[in-house]
Amino acid sequence: MTILVTGGAGFIGGNFVLDWLAGSDEPVVNLDKLTYAGNLETLSSLRHDARHVFVQGDIGDRSLVAALLAQHQPRAVLNFAAESHVDRSIHGPGEFIQTNVVGTFNLLEAVRAYWQDLPAGEREAFRFLHVSTDEVYGSLAPEDAAFVESSRYEPNSPYSASKAASDHLVRAWHHTYGLPVLTTNCSNNYGPFHFPEKLIPLVILNALAGKPLPIYGDGRQVRDWLYVKDHCSAIRRVLAAGKLGETYNVGGWNEKTNLEVVHTLCATLDALSPRADGQSYASQITFVQDRPGHDRRYAIDARKLESELGWKPQQTFDSGIRQTVQWYLSNQDWVQNVVSGHYRDWVAKQYGDRA
Ligand code: NAD
Ligand code: TYD
């Protein structure tokens, strides 16, 4: 048996592939375009591991996907591949439509053709698992209940709108063609191998480099944070036992304001790697111009996944943050490779005239 993972050189896909092969001998075919967010260094421990087959390519390349499916005969396809950063989607939404919408469409079509021709038993056992986000549900007011699976889709950014569109395509391919799909909608992830354009790794790296820690607007926006390995275990659980055509919200019951997150990071860094001058890293906090259309609050109600499939996160916010900070402190090589010229260009574009 084999699974095909897309986007497995990215943050969550990379963690998923590493965790999968740590817990199972079932091979993984990993299809990733290696955009700025894809990084083979994340998978360097698998370099000589025959269970991992890496293929550089686009989920939108239908003939490539068809050839991979025919060659490797996977029992499941897990779609992590996406453009994933809200700020980048504001600067340039085109790539988000191309990969998240058109790419997912092409992937679904290639998978449908493969699945239809499988022998009956294998066709029944086959799964297409689509990895999505809580951002499709839009923004909550402080007193609103957390998102449930039946919450209305109200995406507000080009990123979340493109992910919402992909979720709808996946749903329609199930209802119309019977493709055996599962969708997960997860809250904000953090952990090892996170590209430092996102809040948590950006703050860790900037803190250690003595740079400002940029907080958009008033910093009171709320996100619900989940340690990436808990997201990976949820995906494994949904793949194994999820009901076809269903969606599952995944979250850690960790609603925090951005300011709380940054203060927790600073306190953790103060303890693990204190500044030479004895001051707290919190003194580097800087308020900058807000993100346009910034969603105020996300919160996930994960009770369906917990009660129907028995999933529970292993990490609390504090334990997960501590492990994450420790990981960045111990993996400076990975960080240095990621912080390339392209990354510096992005930082200049995003933060240059924001202060
Ligand atoms: P990421 O940006 O770190 O990684 C995305 C990966 O997809 C990269 O390796 C990139 O090279 C690859 N990719 C991009 N376009 C591709 C294409 N056309 N064909 C093949 N590969 C392509 O993203 P992530 O944070 O790992 O997110 C993975 C998935 O999880 C995404 O679908 C995202 O929407 C979803 N998600 C992310 C979060 C989060 O907090 N990061 C939360 C919930 C859901
Ligand atoms: P981010 O990690 O980009 O995830 P998302 O926008 O998908 O939730 O941002 C998390 C929160 O942190 C979001 O409210 C925006 C905020 N933020 C900052 O305040 N400063 C920053 O430099 C970044 C990257 C994000």
CSV table of N, CA and C and ligand atoms in Angstrom, one decimal, residues 85-87 135 188 197-199 202 214-216 221 223 225 258 291 294 298 351, ligand 2:
chain,number,residue,atom,x,y,z
A,85,HIS,N,-0.3,31.8,2.5
A,85,HIS,CA,-0.1,33.0,3.4
A,85,HIS,C,-1.0,34.2,3.0
A,86,VAL,N,-1.8,34.6,4.0
A,86,VAL,CA,-2.8,35.6,3.8
A,86,VAL,C,-2.2,36.9,3.2
A,87,ASP,N,-1.0,37.3,3.8
A,87,ASP,CA,-0.4,38.6,3.4
A,87,ASP,C,0.0,38.5,1.9
A,135,GLU,N,-10.2,29.4,8.2
A,135,GLU,CA,-10.4,30.7,7.7
A,135,GLU,C,-11.6,30.8,6.7
A,188,ASN,N,-5.1,27.7,13.2
A,188,ASN,CA,-3.6,28.0,13.0
A,188,ASN,C,-2.7,27.0,13.6
A,197,GLU,N,7.5,33.4,7.5
A,197,GLU,CA,6.7,34.6,7.1
A,197,GLU,C,5.5,34.6,8.0
A,198,LYS,N,5.2,33.5,8.7
A,198,LYS,CA,4.0,33.4,9.6
A,198,LYS,C,4.4,33.9,11.0
A,199,LEU,N,3.4,34.3,11.8
A,199,LEU,CA,3.6,35.1,13.0
A,199,LEU,C,4.7,34.4,13.9
A,202,LEU,N,8.3,34.0,12.6
A,202,LEU,CA,8.8,35.3,12.3
A,202,LEU,C,9.3,36.0,13.6
A,214,PRO,N,6.9,42.7,14.8
A,214,PRO,CA,5.8,43.5,14.2
A,214,PRO,C,4.4,43.0,14.6
A,215,ILE,N,3.6,43.8,15.3
A,215,ILE,CA,2.3,43.4,15.6
A,215,ILE,C,1.3,44.3,14.7
A,216,TYR,N,0.5,43.6,14.0
A,216,TYR,CA,-0.5,44.3,13.1
A,216,TYR,C,-1.6,45.0,14.0
A,221,GLN,N,-6.3,40.7,17.8
A,221,GLN,CA,-7.0,39.7,17.0
A,221,GLN,C,-6.7,38.3,17.6
A,223,ARG,N,-6.6,34.1,17.4
A,223,ARG,CA,-6.4,32.9,16.6
A,223,ARG,C,-6.5,31.7,17.6
A,225,TRP,N,-4.8,28.2,18.3
A,225,TRP,CA,-3.5,27.6,17.8
A,225,TRP,C,-3.5,26.1,18.1
A,258,ASN,N,-3.0,37.9,19.5
A,258,ASN,CA,-1.7,37.9,18.9
A,258,ASN,C,-0.7,38.4,20.0
A,291,ARG,N,-3.2,44.7,8.7
A,291,ARG,CA,-3.4,44.0,7.5
A,291,ARG,C,-4.8,44.4,7.0
A,294,HIS,N,-8.3,42.5,7.9
A,294,HIS,CA,-7.8,41.5,8.9
A,294,HIS,C,-9.0,40.9,9.7
A,298,TYR,N,-10.8,33.9,15.1
A,298,TYR,CA,-11.1,32.5,14.6
A,298,TYR,C,-11.2,31.7,15.9
A,351,TYR,N,7.2,44.6,5.1
A,351,TYR,CA,7.4,45.4,6.3
A,351,TYR,C,8.1,46.7,6.1
B,2,TYD,P1,-0.4,34.4,10.3
B,2,TYD,O1,0.7,33.6,11.0
B,2,TYD,O2,0.0,35.1,9.0
B,2,TYD,O3,-1.6,33.4,10.1
B,2,TYD,P2,-3.2,33.8,9.6
B,2,TYD,O4,-3.2,35.2,9.1
B,2,TYD,O5,-3.4,32.8,8.6
B,2,TYD,O6,-4.0,33.7,10.9
B,2,TYD,O7,-0.9,35.5,11.3
B,2,TYD,C1,-1.4,35.2,12.5
B,2,TYD,C2,-1.9,36.4,13.2
B,2,TYD,O8,-0.8,37.3,13.5
B,2,TYD,C3,-2.8,37.2,12.3
B,2,TYD,O9,-3.8,37.8,13.1
B,2,TYD,C4,-1.9,38.3,11.7
B,2,TYD,C5,-0.9,38.5,12.8
B,2,TYD,N1,0.5,38.9,12.4
B,2,TYD,C6,1.1,40.1,13.0
B,2,TYD,O10,0.5,40.7,13.8
B,2,TYD,N2,2.3,40.4,12.6
B,2,TYD,C7,3.0,39.7,11.6
B,2,TYD,O11,4.1,40.1,11.2
B,2,TYD,C8,2.4,38.5,11.0
B,2,TYD,C9,3.1,37.7,10.0
B,2,TYD,C10,1.1,38.2,11.5
